[in-house]
PDB file of C-alpha atoms in Angstrom:
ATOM      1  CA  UNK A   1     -15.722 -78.299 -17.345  1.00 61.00           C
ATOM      2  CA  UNK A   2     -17.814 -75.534 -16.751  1.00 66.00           C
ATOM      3  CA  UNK A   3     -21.393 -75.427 -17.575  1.00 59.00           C
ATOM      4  CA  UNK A   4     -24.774 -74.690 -16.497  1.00 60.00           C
ATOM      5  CA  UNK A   5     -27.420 -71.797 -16.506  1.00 65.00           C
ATOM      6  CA  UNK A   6     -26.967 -68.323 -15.275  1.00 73.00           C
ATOM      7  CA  UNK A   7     -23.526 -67.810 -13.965  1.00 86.00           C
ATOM      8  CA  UNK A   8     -20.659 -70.233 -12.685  1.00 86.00           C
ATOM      9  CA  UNK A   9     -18.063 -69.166 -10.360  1.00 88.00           C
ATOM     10  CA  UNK A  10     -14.793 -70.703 -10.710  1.00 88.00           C
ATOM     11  CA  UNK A  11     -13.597 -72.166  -7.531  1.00 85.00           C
ATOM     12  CA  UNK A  12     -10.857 -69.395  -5.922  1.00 80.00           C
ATOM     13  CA  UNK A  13      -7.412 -70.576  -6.685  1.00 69.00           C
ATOM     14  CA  UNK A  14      -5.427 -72.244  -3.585  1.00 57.00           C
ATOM     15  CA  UNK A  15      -2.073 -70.215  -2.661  1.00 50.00           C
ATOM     16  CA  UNK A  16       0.493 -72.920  -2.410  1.00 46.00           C
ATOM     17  CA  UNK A  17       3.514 -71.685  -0.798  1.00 47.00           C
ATOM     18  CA  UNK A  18       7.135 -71.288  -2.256  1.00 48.00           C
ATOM     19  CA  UNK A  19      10.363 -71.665  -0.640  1.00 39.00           C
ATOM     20  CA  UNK A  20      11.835 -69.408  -3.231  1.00 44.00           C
ATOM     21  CA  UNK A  21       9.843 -66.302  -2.083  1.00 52.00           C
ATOM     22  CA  UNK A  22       9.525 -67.071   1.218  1.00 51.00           C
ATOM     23  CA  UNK A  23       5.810 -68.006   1.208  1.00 50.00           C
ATOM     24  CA  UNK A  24       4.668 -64.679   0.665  1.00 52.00           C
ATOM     25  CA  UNK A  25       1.298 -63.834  -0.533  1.00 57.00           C
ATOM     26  CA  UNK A  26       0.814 -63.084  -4.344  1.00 73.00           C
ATOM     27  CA  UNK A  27      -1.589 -60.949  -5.081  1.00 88.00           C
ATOM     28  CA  UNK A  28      -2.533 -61.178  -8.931  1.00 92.00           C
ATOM     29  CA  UNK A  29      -4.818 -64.060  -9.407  1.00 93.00           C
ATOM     30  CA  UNK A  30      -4.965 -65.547 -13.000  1.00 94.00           C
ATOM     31  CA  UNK A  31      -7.222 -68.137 -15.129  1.00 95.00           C
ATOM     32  CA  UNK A  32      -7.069 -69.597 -18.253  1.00 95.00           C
ATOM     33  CA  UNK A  33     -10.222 -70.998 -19.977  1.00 94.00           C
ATOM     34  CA  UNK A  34     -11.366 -72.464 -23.130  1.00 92.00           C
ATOM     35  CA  UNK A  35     -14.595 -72.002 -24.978  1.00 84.00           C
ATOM     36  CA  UNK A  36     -15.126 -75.199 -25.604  1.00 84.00           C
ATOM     37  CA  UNK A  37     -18.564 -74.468 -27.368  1.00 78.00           C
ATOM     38  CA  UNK A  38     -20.231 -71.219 -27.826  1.00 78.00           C
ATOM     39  CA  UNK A  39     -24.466 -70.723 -28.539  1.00 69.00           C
ATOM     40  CA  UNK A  40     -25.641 -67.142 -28.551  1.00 63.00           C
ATOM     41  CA  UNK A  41     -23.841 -63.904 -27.945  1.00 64.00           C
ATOM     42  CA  UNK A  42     -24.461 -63.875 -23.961  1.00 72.00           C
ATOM     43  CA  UNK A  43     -21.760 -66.084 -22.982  1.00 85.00           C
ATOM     44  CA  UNK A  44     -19.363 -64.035 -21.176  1.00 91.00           C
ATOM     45  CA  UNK A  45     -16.262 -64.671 -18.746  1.00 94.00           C
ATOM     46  CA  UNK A  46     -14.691 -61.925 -16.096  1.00 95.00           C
ATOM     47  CA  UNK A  47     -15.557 -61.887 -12.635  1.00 96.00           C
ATOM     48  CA  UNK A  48     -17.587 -60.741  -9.374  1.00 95.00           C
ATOM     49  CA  UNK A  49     -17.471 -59.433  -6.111  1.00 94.00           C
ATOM     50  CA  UNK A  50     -19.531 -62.274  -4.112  1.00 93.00           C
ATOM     51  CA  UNK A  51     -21.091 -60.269  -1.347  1.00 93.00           C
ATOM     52  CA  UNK A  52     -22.416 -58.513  -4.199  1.00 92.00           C
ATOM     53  CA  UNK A  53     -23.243 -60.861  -6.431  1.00 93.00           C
ATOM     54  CA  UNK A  54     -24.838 -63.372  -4.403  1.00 91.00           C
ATOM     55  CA  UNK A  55     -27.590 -61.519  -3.572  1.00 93.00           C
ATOM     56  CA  UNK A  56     -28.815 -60.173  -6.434  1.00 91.00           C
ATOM     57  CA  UNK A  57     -28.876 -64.502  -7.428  1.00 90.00           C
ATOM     58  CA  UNK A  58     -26.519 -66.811  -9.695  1.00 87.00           C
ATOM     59  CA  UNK A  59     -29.033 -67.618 -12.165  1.00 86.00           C
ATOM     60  CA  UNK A  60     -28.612 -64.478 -13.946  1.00 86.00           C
ATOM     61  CA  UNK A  61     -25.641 -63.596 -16.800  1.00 83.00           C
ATOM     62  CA  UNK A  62     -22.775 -62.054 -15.741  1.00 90.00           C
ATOM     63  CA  UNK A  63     -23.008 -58.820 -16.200  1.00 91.00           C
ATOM     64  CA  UNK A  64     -25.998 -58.379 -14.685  1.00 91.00           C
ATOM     65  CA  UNK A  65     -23.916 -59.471 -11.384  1.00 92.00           C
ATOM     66  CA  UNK A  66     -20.630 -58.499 -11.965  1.00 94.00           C
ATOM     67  CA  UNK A  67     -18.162 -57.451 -14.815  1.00 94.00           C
ATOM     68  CA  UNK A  68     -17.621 -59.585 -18.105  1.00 94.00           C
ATOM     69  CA  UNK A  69     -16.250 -59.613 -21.298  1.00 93.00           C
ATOM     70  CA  UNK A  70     -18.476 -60.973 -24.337  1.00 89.00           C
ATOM     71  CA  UNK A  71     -17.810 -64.622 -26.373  1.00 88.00           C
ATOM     72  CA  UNK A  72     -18.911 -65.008 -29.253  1.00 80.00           C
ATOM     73  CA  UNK A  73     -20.472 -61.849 -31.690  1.00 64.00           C
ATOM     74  CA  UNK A  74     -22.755 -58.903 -30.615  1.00 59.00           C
ATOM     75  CA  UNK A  75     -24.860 -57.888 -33.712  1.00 62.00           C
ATOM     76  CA  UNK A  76     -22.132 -59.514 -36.081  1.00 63.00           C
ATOM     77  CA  UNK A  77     -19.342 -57.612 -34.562  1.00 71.00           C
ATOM     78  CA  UNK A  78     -15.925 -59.304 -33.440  1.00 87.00           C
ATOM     79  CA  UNK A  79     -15.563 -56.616 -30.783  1.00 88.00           C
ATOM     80  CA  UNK A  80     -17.353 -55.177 -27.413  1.00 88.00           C
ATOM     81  CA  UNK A  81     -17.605 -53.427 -25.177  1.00 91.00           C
ATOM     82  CA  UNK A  82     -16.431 -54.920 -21.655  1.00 94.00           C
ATOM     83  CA  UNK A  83     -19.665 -54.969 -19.436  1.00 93.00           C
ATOM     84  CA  UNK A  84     -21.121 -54.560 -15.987  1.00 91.00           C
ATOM     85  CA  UNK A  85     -23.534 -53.718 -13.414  1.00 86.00           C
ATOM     86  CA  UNK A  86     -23.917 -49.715 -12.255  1.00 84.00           C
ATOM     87  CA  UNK A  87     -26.696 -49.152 -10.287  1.00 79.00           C
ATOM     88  CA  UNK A  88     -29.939 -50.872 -12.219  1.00 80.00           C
ATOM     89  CA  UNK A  89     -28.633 -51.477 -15.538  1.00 85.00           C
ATOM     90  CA  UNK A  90     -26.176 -52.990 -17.525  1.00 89.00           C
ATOM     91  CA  UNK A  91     -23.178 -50.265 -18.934  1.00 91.00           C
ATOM     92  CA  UNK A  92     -20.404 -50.785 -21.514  1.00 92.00           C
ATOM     93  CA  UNK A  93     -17.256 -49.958 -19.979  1.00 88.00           C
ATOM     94  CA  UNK A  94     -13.707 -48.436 -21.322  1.00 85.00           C
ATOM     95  CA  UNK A  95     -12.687 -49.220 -24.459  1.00 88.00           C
ATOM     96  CA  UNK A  96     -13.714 -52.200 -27.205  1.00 92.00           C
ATOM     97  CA  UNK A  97     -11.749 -55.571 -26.946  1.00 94.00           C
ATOM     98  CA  UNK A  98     -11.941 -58.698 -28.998  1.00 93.00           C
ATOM     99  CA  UNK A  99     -14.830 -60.732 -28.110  1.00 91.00           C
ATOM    100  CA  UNK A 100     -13.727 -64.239 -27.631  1.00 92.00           C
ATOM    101  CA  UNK A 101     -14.854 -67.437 -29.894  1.00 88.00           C
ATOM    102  CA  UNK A 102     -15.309 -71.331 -29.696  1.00 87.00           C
ATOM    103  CA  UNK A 103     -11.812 -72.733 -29.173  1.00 89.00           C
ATOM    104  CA  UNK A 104     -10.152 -69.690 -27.789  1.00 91.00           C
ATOM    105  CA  UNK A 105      -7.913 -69.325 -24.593  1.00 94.00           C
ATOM    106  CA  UNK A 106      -9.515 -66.980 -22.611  1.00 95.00           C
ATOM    107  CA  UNK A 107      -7.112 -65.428 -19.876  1.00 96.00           C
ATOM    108  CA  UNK A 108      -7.869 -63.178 -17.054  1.00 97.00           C
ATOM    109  CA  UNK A 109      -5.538 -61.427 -14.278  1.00 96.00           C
ATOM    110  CA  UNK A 110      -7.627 -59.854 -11.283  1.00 96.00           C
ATOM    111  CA  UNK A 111      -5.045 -57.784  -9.600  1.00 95.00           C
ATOM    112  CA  UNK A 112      -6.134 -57.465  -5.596  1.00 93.00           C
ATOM    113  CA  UNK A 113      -3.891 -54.584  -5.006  1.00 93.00           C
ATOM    114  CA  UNK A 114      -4.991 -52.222  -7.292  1.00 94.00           C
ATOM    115  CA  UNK A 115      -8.490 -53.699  -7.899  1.00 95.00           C
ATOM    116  CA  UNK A 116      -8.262 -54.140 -11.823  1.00 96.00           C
ATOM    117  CA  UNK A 117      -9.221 -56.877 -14.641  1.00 96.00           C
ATOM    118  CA  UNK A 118      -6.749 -57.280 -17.394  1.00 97.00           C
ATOM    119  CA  UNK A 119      -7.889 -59.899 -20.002  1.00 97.00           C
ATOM    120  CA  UNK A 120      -6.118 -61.776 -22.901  1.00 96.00           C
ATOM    121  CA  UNK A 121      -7.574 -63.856 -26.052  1.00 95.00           C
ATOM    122  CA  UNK A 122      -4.823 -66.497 -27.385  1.00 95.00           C
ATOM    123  CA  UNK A 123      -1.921 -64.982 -25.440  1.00 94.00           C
ATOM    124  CA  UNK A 124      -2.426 -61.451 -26.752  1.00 95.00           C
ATOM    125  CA  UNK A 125      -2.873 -58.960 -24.512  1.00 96.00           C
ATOM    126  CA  UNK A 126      -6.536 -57.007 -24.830  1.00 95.00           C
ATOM    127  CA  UNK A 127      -5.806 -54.430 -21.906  1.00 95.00           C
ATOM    128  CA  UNK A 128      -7.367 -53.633 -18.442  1.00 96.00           C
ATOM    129  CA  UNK A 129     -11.163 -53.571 -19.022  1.00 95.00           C
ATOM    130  CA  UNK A 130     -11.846 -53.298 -15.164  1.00 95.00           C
ATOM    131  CA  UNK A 131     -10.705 -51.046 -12.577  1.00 93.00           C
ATOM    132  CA  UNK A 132     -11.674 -49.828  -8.862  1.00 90.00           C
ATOM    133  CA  UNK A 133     -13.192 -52.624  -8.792  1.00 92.00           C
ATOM    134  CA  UNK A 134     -15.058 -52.302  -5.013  1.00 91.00           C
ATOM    135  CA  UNK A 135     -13.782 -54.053  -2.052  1.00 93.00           C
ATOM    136  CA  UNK A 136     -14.539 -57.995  -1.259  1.00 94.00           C
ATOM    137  CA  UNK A 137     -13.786 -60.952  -2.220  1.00 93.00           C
ATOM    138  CA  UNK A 138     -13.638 -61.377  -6.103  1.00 95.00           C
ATOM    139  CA  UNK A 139     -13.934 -64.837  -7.766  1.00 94.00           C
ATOM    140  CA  UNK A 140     -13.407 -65.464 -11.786  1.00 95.00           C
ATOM    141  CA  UNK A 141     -16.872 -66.460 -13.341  1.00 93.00           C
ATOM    142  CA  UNK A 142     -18.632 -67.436 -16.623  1.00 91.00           C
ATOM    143  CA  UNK A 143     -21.841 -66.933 -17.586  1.00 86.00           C
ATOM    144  CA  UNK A 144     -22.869 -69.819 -20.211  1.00 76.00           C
ATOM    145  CA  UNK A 145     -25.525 -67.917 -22.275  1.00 65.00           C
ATOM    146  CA  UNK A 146     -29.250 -68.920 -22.691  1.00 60.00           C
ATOM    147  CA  UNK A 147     -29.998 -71.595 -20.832  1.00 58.00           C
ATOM    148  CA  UNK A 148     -26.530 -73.089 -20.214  1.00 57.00           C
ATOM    149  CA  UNK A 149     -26.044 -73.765 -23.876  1.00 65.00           C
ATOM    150  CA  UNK A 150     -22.112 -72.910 -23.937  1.00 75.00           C
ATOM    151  CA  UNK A 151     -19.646 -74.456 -22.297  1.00 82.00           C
ATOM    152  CA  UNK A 152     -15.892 -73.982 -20.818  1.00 87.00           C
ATOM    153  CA  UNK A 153     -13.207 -75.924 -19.343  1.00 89.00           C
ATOM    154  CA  UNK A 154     -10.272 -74.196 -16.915  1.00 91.00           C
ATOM    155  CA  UNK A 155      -7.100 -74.962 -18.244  1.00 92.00           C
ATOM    156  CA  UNK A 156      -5.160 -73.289 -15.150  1.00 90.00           C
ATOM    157  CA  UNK A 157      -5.282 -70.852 -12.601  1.00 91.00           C
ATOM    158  CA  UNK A 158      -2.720 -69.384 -10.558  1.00 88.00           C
ATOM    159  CA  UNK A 159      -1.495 -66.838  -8.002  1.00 86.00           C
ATOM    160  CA  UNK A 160       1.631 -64.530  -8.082  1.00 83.00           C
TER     161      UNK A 160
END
């Protein structure tokens, strides 16, 4: 279960290796979360790139760090824009997606090779709302809302 203020990072994803491909290295990572409970409309999941992120501190929401995607409703609307970091402020990025709710599988694909975001609510597909995303090491994050007050658990996470 994943909870607590600012923003959590999700614990990268161990490569276990298959006879059937020789061991080679996979290089999509995906996650699949559940809101288990969402407070607020600042509760977002995506991901950052940690020699960025870390710096600028954990305690703050995603996309104040990194990129994310919204839970819950902005305003009373049921979709978002995707949103991130450029330069001081906070930007809407690409096109609007379904913002997730309480209860919802939440999936994510972070593709390594061509540095994109691809994100899914209840198995259906919401598109690529991250691309050229810069270089580093990129780990799948939630941000919880004010003052920790949402909470979600990982149901799995792969590579491949």
């Amino acid at each position: 279960r994943l909870k607590g203020e600012g923003t959590v990072l999700l614990d990268p994803c161990e490569l276990l290796p298959d006879a059937l491909d020789g061991g080679e290295s996979r290089s999509r990572h995906y996650v699949a979360l559940v809101a288990t409970a969402l407070c607020g409309k600042d509760c977002f999941a995506g991901a950052v790139v940690l020699e960025e992120a870390v710096p600028l501190g954990l305690d703050r929401y995603l996309p104040e760090i990194g990129i994310g995607v919204r839970g819950g409703s902005d305003k009373g609307s049921i979709r978002s824009l995707p949103q991130a970091r450029q330069g001081g402020r906070i930007v809407g990025c690409g096109h609007r997606v379904l913002n997730f709710q309480s209860g919802q599988v939440v999936g994510l694909v972070f593709d390594e090779m061509h540095r994109t975001l691809e994100y899914w609510v209840d198995r259906v597909y919401q598109g690529i709302v991250f691309s050229q995303l810069p270089p580093g090491e990129v780990r799948f994050a939630v941000s919880n809302g004010w003052e920790g007050s949402s909470a979600f658990a990982i149901l799995g996470q792969c590579r491949y």
